[in-house]
Amino acid sequence: MGGSLICPRCEQGEVLKAQVKARGVQIFVCDECDAVWFSFAAIGVSPFRDLERYLEEISVAPSWESISVDRHE
């Protein structure tokens, strides 16, 4: 991803690349407000989803424990 990206929703958190452990789905999630996008290009362009709501919809426990964050710093 290259460098940190500040969340366009809350303007405070960092958008992190992550993966839903149980599904293998790649997402991009804000570490502050839990906004989710499904591609890097969609961040700030497409509407965001709420992390907990999205996980519930795909029958995964609605928690940060259900995702694996890729922290390349």
XYZ file of N, CA, C and O in Angstrom:
292
model
N 0.827 -1.184 0.000
C 0.000 0.000 0.000
C 0.874 1.251 0.000
O 0.522 2.232 -0.596
N 1.970 1.207 0.665
C 2.919 2.298 0.625
C 2.524 3.507 1.458
O 1.768 4.339 1.010
N 3.019 3.597 2.692
C 2.707 4.711 3.562
C 1.345 4.558 4.209
O 0.579 3.674 3.882
N 1.061 5.461 5.141
C -0.226 5.365 5.832
C -1.253 6.246 5.131
O -0.934 7.266 4.550
N -2.493 5.804 5.212
C -3.602 6.532 4.614
C -4.584 6.896 5.716
O -5.085 6.019 6.416
N -4.824 8.185 5.886
C -5.777 8.651 6.894
C -7.193 8.407 6.369
O -7.493 8.654 5.211
N -8.042 7.928 7.253
C -9.416 7.591 6.895
C -10.189 8.817 6.418
O -10.244 9.818 7.128
N -10.813 8.733 5.239
C -11.594 9.870 4.753
C -12.923 10.048 5.498
O -13.534 11.105 5.419
N -13.347 9.038 6.253
C -14.596 9.148 7.013
C -14.382 9.948 8.299
O -15.034 10.952 8.532
N -13.481 9.479 9.160
C -13.299 10.125 10.465
C -12.144 11.121 10.485
O -12.033 11.918 11.399
N -11.268 11.034 9.498
C -10.090 11.905 9.386
C -9.167 11.820 10.591
O -8.450 12.763 10.905
N -9.196 10.676 11.299
C -8.326 10.481 12.460
C -7.558 9.180 12.387
O -6.391 9.132 12.742
N -8.242 8.118 11.990
C -7.635 6.795 11.996
C -6.846 6.504 10.739
O -6.884 7.248 9.757
N -6.125 5.406 10.786
C -5.353 4.931 9.644
C -6.104 3.776 8.995
O -6.607 2.888 9.681
N -6.172 3.788 7.675
C -6.802 2.693 6.954
C -5.756 1.579 6.794
O -4.662 1.813 6.266
N -6.105 0.396 7.283
C -5.193 -0.746 7.273
C -5.696 -1.842 6.349
O -6.894 -2.097 6.268
N -4.776 -2.498 5.681
C -5.111 -3.664 4.867
C -5.305 -4.836 5.826
O -4.505 -5.043 6.741
N -6.375 -5.598 5.632
C -6.682 -6.713 6.524
C -7.347 -7.834 5.741
O -7.690 -7.672 4.566
N -7.532 -8.944 6.419
C -8.183 -10.100 5.816
C -9.150 -10.699 6.826
O -8.824 -10.807 8.007
N -10.340 -11.055 6.355
C -11.302 -11.743 7.209
C -10.809 -13.186 7.324
O -10.755 -13.903 6.329
N -10.408 -13.583 8.527
C -9.776 -14.893 8.739
C -10.608 -16.053 8.219
O -10.088 -16.928 7.535
N -11.883 -16.087 8.532
C -12.730 -17.229 8.190
C -13.077 -17.308 6.702
O -13.461 -18.363 6.218
N -12.947 -16.205 5.988
C -13.370 -16.162 4.582
C -12.240 -15.918 3.596
O -12.420 -16.120 2.405
N -11.124 -15.385 4.081
C -10.023 -15.070 3.178
C -10.278 -13.836 2.326
O -9.610 -13.613 1.334
N -11.251 -13.023 2.721
C -11.605 -11.818 1.973
C -10.713 -10.668 2.412
O -10.568 -10.409 3.601
N -10.112 -9.974 1.436
C -9.291 -8.809 1.749
C -10.191 -7.597 1.920
O -11.108 -7.380 1.140
N -9.908 -6.813 2.966
C -10.640 -5.571 3.213
C -9.635 -4.495 3.599
O -8.466 -4.779 3.888
N -10.114 -3.261 3.627
C -9.339 -2.134 4.115
C -10.185 -1.497 5.199
O -11.338 -1.135 4.956
N -9.654 -1.394 6.416
C -10.449 -0.978 7.570
C -9.746 0.132 8.350
O -8.529 0.097 8.532
N -10.523 1.100 8.809
C -9.993 2.193 9.631
C -9.825 1.697 11.058
O -10.754 1.135 11.642
N -8.665 1.938 11.640
C -8.394 1.483 13.010
C -9.056 2.368 14.063
O -8.993 2.085 15.254
N -9.734 3.421 13.645
C -10.413 4.318 14.583
C -11.935 4.174 14.521
O -12.583 3.958 15.529
N -12.516 4.279 13.327
C -13.982 4.297 13.209
C -14.569 3.013 12.623
O -15.784 2.907 12.484
N -13.717 2.044 12.260
C -14.147 0.746 11.732
C -14.837 0.820 10.373
O -15.588 -0.086 10.006
N -14.597 1.866 9.605
C -15.109 1.930 8.233
C -14.353 0.898 7.396
O -13.153 0.697 7.572
N -15.076 0.235 6.487
C -14.489 -0.811 5.648
C -14.736 -0.492 4.177
O -15.821 -0.065 3.788
N -13.705 -0.749 3.375
C -13.807 -0.723 1.920
C -13.252 -2.042 1.410
O -12.479 -2.712 2.089
N -13.606 -2.405 0.182
C -13.201 -3.704 -0.350
C -12.085 -3.629 -1.375
O -11.618 -4.658 -1.852
N -11.636 -2.432 -1.682
C -10.451 -2.269 -2.523
C -9.786 -0.951 -2.153
O -10.454 -0.017 -1.664
N -8.493 -0.878 -2.386
C -7.756 0.344 -2.068
C -8.298 1.518 -2.889
O -8.452 2.623 -2.374
N -8.617 1.263 -4.149
C -9.113 2.317 -5.044
C -10.467 2.869 -4.597
O -10.815 4.000 -4.935
N -11.234 2.096 -3.833
C -12.572 2.517 -3.399
C -12.552 3.450 -2.190
O -13.542 4.130 -1.910
N -11.429 3.513 -1.487
C -11.350 4.315 -0.258
C -11.584 5.788 -0.573
O -10.879 6.374 -1.384
N -12.607 6.352 0.046
C -12.936 7.753 -0.165
C -13.733 8.016 -1.428
O -14.178 9.126 -1.655
N -13.937 6.980 -2.252
C -14.683 7.121 -3.498
C -16.025 6.410 -3.369
O -17.071 6.989 -3.624
N -15.983 5.160 -2.957
C -17.191 4.360 -2.760
C -17.647 4.479 -1.308
O -16.848 4.749 -0.425
N -18.943 4.245 -1.066
C -19.424 4.277 0.323
C -18.709 3.230 1.171
O -18.359 2.161 0.677
N -18.502 3.556 2.431
C -17.866 2.613 3.348
C -18.925 1.713 3.955
O -20.117 1.992 3.904
N -18.471 0.601 4.548
C -19.334 -0.293 5.328
C -18.813 -0.281 6.755
O -17.636 -0.034 6.993
N -19.653 -0.576 7.714
C -19.251 -0.698 9.106
C -18.703 -2.106 9.322
O -19.342 -3.090 8.924
N -17.535 -2.234 9.944
C -16.882 -3.530 10.121
C -17.779 -4.542 10.818
O -17.970 -5.651 10.318
N -18.336 -4.195 11.971
C -19.153 -5.160 12.722
C -20.378 -5.596 11.925
O -20.711 -6.772 11.879
N -21.047 -4.663 11.296
C -22.236 -4.993 10.507
C -21.872 -5.909 9.333
O -22.564 -6.872 9.040
N -20.777 -5.576 8.641
C -20.336 -6.410 7.521
C -20.029 -7.834 7.990
O -20.466 -8.810 7.367
N -19.294 -7.984 9.097
C -18.951 -9.313 9.596
C -20.206 -10.100 9.987
O -20.304 -11.300 9.700
N -21.163 -9.441 10.614
C -22.419 -10.107 10.958
C -23.131 -10.606 9.704
O -23.663 -11.710 9.672
N -23.138 -9.795 8.654
C -23.813 -10.148 7.409
C -23.204 -11.382 6.744
O -23.909 -12.121 6.054
N -21.904 -11.595 6.941
C -21.268 -12.775 6.340
C -21.088 -13.898 7.371
O -20.300 -14.817 7.166
N -21.829 -13.809 8.468
C -21.853 -14.845 9.516
C -20.498 -15.088 10.167
O -20.092 -16.224 10.407
N -19.803 -13.988 10.446
C -18.513 -14.034 11.146
C -18.685 -13.207 12.416
O -19.383 -12.200 12.419
N -18.039 -13.633 13.500
C -18.121 -12.895 14.769
C -17.738 -11.434 14.545
O -16.678 -11.153 13.984
N -18.603 -10.490 14.959
C -18.366 -9.064 14.703
C -17.329 -8.455 15.648
O -17.650 -7.722 16.567
N -16.065 -8.779 15.397
C -14.987 -8.359 16.282
C -13.686 -8.222 15.500
O -13.486 -8.889 14.485
N -12.783 -7.389 16.017
C -11.458 -7.267 15.395
C -10.694 -8.590 15.486
O -9.748 -8.805 14.746
N -11.100 -9.478 16.383
C -10.464 -10.793 16.491
C -10.715 -11.637 15.247
O -10.002 -12.604 14.992
N -11.718 -11.279 14.456
C -12.088 -12.037 13.262
C -11.302 -11.622 12.025
O -11.457 -12.211 10.963
N -10.467 -10.590 12.179
C -9.665 -10.152 11.034
C -8.181 -10.192 11.377
O -7.794 -10.149 12.543
N -7.386 -10.303 10.344
C -5.938 -10.300 10.483
C -5.428 -9.040 9.773
O -5.637 -8.880 8.568
N -4.796 -8.154 10.528
C -4.321 -6.884 9.981
C -2.899 -7.040 9.471
O -2.046 -7.610 10.146
N -2.666 -6.514 8.271
C -1.357 -6.542 7.650
C -0.648 -5.243 8.013
O -0.889 -4.208 7.409
N 0.211 -5.295 9.039
C 0.900 -4.085 9.507
C 2.344 -4.064 9.015
O 3.249 -4.482 9.691
N 2.520 -3.529 7.804
C 3.869 -3.333 7.262
C 4.288 -1.914 7.571
O 3.837 -0.979 6.942
N 5.131 -1.770 8.581
C 5.544 -0.414 8.987
C 7.020 -0.242 8.778
O 7.766 -1.128 8.769
